[in-house]
Tab-separated table of C-alpha atoms in Angstrom:
chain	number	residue	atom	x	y	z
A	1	UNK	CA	13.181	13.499	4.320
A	2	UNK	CA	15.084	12.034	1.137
A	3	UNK	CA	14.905	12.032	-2.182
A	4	UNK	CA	14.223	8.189	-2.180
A	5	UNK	CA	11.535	8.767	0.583
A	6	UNK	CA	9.748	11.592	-1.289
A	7	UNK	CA	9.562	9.725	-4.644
A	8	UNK	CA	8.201	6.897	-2.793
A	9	UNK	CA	5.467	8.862	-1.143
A	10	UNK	CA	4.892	10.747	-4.751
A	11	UNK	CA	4.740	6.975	-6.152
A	12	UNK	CA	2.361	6.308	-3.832
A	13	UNK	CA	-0.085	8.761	-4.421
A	14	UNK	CA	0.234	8.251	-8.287
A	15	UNK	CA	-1.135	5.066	-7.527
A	16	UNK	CA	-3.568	5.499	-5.611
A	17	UNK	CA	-4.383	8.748	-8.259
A	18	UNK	CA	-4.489	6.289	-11.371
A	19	UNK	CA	-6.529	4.077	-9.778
A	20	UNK	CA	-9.021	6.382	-8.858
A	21	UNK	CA	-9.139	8.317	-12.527
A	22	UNK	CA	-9.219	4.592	-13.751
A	23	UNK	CA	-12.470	3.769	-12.077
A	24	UNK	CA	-14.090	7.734	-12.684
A	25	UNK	CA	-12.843	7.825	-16.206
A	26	UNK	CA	-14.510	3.954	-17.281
A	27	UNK	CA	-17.287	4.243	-14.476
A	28	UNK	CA	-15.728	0.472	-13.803
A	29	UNK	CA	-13.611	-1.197	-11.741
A	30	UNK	CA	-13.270	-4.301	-13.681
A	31	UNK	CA	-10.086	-5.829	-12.909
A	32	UNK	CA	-9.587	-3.931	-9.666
A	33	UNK	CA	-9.677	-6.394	-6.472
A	34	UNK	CA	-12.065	-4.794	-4.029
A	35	UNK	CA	-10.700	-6.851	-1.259
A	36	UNK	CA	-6.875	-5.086	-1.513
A	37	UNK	CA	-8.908	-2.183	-1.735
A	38	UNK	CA	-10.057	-2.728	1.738
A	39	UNK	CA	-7.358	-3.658	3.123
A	40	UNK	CA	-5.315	-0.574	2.056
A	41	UNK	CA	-7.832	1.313	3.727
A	42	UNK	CA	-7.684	-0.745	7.275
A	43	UNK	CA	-3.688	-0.041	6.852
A	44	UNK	CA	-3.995	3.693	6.222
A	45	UNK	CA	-6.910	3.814	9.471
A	46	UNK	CA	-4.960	1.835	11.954
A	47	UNK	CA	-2.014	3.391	11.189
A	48	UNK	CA	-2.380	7.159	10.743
A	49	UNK	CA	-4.763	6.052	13.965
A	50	UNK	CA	-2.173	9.087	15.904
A	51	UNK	CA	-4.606	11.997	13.494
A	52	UNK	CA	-7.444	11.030	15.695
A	53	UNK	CA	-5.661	10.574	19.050
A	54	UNK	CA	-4.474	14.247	18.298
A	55	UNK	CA	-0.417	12.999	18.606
A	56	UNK	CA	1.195	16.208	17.253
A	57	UNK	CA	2.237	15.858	13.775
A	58	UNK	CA	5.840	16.090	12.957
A	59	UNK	CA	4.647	18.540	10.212
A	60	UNK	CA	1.303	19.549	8.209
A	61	UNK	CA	2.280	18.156	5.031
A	62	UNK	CA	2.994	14.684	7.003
A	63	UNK	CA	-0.656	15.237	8.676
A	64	UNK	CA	-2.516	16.211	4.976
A	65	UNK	CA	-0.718	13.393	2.988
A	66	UNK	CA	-2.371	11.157	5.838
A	67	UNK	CA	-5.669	12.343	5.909
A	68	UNK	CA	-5.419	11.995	1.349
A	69	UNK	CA	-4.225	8.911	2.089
A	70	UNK	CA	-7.303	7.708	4.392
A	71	UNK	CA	-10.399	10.168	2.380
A	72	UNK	CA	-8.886	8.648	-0.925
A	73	UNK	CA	-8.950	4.712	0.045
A	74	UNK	CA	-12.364	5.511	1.420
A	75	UNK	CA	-13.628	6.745	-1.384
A	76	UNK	CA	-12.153	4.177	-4.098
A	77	UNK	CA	-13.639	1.574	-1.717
A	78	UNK	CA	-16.621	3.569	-2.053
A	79	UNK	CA	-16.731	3.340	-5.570
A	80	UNK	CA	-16.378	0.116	-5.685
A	81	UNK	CA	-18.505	-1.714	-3.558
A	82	UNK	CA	-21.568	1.128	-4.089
A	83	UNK	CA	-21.177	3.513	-6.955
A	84	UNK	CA	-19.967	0.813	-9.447
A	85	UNK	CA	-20.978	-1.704	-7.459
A	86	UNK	CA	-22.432	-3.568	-11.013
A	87	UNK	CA	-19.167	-3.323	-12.044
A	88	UNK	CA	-17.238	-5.563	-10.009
A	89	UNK	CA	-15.925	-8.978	-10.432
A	90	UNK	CA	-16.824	-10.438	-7.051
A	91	UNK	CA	-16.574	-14.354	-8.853
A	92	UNK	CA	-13.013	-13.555	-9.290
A	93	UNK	CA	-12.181	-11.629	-6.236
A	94	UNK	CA	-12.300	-14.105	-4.356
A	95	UNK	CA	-8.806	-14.626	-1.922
A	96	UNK	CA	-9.888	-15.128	1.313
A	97	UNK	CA	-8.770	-11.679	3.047
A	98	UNK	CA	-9.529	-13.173	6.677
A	99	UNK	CA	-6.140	-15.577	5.426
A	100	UNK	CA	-4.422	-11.973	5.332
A	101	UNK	CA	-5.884	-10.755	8.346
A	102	UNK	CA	-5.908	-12.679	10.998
A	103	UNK	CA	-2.039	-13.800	10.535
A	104	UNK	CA	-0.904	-10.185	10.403
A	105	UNK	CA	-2.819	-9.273	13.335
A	106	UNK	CA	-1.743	-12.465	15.135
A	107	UNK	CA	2.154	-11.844	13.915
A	108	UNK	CA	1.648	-8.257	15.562
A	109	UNK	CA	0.872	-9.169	19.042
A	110	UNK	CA	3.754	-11.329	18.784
A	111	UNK	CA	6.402	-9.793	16.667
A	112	UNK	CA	6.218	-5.872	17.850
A	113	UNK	CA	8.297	-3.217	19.161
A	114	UNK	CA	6.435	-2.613	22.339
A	115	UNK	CA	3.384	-4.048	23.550
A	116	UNK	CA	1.285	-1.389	23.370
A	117	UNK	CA	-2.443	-0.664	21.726
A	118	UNK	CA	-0.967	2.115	19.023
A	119	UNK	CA	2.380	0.191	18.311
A	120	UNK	CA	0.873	-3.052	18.063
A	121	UNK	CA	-2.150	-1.633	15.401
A	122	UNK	CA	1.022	0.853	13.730
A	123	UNK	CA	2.786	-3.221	13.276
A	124	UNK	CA	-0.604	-4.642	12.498
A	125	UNK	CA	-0.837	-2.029	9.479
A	126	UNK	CA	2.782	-2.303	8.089
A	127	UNK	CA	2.170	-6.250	8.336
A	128	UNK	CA	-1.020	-6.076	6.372
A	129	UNK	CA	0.439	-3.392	3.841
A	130	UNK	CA	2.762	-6.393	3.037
A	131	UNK	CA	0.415	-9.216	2.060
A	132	UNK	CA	-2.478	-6.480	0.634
A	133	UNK	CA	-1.895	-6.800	-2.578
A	134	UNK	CA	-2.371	-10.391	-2.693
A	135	UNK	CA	-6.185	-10.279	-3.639
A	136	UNK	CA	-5.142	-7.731	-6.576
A	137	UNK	CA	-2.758	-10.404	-7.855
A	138	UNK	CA	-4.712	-12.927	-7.332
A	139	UNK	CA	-7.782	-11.668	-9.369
A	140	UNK	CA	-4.798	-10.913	-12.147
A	141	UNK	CA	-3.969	-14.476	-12.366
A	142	UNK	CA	-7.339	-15.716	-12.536
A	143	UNK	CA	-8.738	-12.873	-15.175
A	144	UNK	CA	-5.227	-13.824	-16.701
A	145	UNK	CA	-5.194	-9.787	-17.744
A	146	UNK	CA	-4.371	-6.890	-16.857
A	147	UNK	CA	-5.799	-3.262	-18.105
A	148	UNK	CA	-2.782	-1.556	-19.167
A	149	UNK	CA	-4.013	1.300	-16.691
A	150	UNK	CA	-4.289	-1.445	-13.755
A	151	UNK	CA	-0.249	-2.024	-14.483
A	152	UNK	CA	0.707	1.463	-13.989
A	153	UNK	CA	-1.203	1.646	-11.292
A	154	UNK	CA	-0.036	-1.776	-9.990
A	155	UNK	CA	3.774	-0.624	-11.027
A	156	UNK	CA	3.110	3.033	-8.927
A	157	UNK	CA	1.892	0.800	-6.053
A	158	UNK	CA	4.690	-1.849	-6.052
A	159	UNK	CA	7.614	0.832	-6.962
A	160	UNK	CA	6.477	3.100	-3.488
A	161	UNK	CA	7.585	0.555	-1.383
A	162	UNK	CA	11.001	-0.577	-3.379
A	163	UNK	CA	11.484	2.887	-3.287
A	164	UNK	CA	10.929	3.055	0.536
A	165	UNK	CA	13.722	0.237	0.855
A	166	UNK	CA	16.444	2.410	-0.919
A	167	UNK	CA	14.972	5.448	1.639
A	168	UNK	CA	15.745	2.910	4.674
A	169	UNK	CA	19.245	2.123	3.375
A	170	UNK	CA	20.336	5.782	2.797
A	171	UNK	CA	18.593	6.315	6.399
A	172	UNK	CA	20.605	3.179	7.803
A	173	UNK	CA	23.832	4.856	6.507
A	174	UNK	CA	23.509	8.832	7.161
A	175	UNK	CA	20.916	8.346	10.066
A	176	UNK	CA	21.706	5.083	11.759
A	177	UNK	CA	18.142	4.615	12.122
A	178	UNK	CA	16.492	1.074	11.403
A	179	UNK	CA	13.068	0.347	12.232
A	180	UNK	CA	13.483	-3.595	11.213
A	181	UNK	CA	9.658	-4.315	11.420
A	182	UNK	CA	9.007	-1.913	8.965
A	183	UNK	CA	12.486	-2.995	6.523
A	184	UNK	CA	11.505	-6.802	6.610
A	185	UNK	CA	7.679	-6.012	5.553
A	186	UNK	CA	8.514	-3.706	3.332
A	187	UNK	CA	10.945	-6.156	1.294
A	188	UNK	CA	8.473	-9.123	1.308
A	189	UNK	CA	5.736	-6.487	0.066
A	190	UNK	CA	8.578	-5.702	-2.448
A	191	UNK	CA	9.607	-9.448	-3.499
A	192	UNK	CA	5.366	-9.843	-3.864
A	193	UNK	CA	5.587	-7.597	-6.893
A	194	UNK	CA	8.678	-9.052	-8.526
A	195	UNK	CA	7.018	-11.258	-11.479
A	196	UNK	CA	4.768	-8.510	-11.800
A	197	UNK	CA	7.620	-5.601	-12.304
A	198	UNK	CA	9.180	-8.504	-14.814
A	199	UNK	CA	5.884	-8.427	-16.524
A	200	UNK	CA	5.736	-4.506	-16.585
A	201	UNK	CA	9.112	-4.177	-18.150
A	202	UNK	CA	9.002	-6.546	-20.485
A	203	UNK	CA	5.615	-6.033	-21.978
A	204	UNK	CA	3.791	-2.941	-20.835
A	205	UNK	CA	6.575	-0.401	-21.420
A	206	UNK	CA	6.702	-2.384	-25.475
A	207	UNK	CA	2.805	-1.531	-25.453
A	208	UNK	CA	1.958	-4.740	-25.027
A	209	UNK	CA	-1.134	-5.557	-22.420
A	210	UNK	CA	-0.111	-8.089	-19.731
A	211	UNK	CA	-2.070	-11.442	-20.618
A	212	UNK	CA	-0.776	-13.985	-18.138
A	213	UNK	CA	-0.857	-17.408	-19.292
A	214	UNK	CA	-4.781	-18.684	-18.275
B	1	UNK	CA	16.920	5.315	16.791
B	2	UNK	CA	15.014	7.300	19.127
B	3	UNK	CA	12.210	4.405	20.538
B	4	UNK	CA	8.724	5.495	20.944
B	5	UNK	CA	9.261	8.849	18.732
B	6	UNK	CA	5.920	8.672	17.242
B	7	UNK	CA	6.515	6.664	13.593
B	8	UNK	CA	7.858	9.421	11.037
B	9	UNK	CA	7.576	7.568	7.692
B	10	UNK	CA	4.189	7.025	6.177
C-alpha cells in the first residue's frame, strides 16, 4: 500500500459518501445519472466477484472496503430507481448504457490477461469502470448544470482514479509491477474527466456553479 | 509481477 493508493481509495469512498448524503440530505437525485449508477455497481459485483467465491483476502480491511463498496452502490441505486424514484430525470438520462456494455464485455474476451471466467469478468469490470461515467456526463451536458454537490462528488470520483495512476507509477518504479490492462483503463477513465476537472478548478473552487454552455 | 496472484488493488 502507498500513500497515492490510499488517498485514491479514501477519494473513492468520499465520492461515493457525497453522493449518497447528496441524495438522503435533498430526498433527490436530480442531476445524478442512474445509469452510471448501475454500472458502478456491475463493476464493484463482477469484480470483488473473489468475496463470494471465498478467494482468501489479502487482508480484512481489503475484504470490508469491498463489501462498502458493493452494499453502498446497491443502495444509492436503490435510492434512485425506488425510494426517490419521482425524483429522477429519466428524459435526460438517457445514454444508451448497452453502447457501454456490450463493447467492454466484448473488448474483455479479447483483450485479457488469461482466458479465464474470473479474469475475464475482473477485465470486464476495470473496462466498464472506464467508460461509466459517461451517462453522468452526459446528463451534465444536456441539464447544462451541475449541483455544486454533484461536482465534488464528480471531482472525488474522477480524482480516485488519477490518483490510482500516480499509485501505478510509484508501483512501476519501487515494485516493478504493471498490470497494463488496468494502467491503460485507468488513464482513459482519467482523460474522460479532464474538461470536467478544468471546469472544477476554474469555477467551483471560485464558488461558482458549473453551467455548461446549453 | 507475480501472474494470477489474485488482483490486490481495488
Amino acid at each position: 500500500m502507498n500513500i497515492f493508493r490510499l488517498f485514491g481509495d479514501l477519494s473513492h469512498l468520499a465520492a461515493i459518501a457525497i453522493l449518497l448524503l447528496k441524495i438522503w440530505k435533498t430526498r433527490s437525485c436530480a442531476g445524478v445519472s442512474g445509469k452510471t449508477q448501475l454500472l458502478f455497481a456491475v463493476c464493484f459485483i463482477t469484480r470483488y466477484i473473489d468475496l463470494f467465491l471465498h478467494f482468501v483476502s489479502l487482508y480484512n480491511t481489503e475484504k470490508v472496503m469491498k463489501l462498502i463498496y458493493i452494499s453502498a452502490s446497491v443502495f444509492t441505486c436503490y435510492l434512485i430507481f425506488f425510494k426517490f424514484k419521482a425524483t429522477y430525470d429519466g428524459n435526460h438520462d438517457s445514454m444508451r448504457a448497452e453502447f457501454l456494455i456490450v463493447p467492454a464485455a466484448g473488448l474483455a474476451c479479447l483483450i485479457n490477461t488469461k482466458f479465464d471466467a474470473i479474469e475475464i469478468l475482473w477485465t470486464f469490470s476495470i473496462y466498464l469502470e472506464a467508460v461509466a461515467i459517461l451517462p453522468q456526463l452526459f446528463l451534465i451536458s444536456k441539464t447544462g448544470e451541475a449541483e455544486t454537490i454533484t461536482s465534488h462528488y464528480l471531482f472525488a470520483q474522477g480524482s480516485y482514479r488519477a490518483l490510482y495512476i500516480l499509485n501505478w507509477i510509484y508501483r512501476y518504479h519501487y515494485e516493478s509491477h504493471v498490470d497494463t490492462i488496468a494502467i491503460v483503463a485507468g488513464v482513459v477513465q482519467t482523460i474522460l474527466y479532464c474538461d470536467f476537472f478544468y471546469l472544477y478548478i476554474t469555477k467551483v473552487v471560485k464558488g461558482q456553479k458549473i453551467v455548461l454552455p446549453a | 509481477y507475480k501472474d494470477g496472484a489474485w488482483k490486490d488493488e481495488l
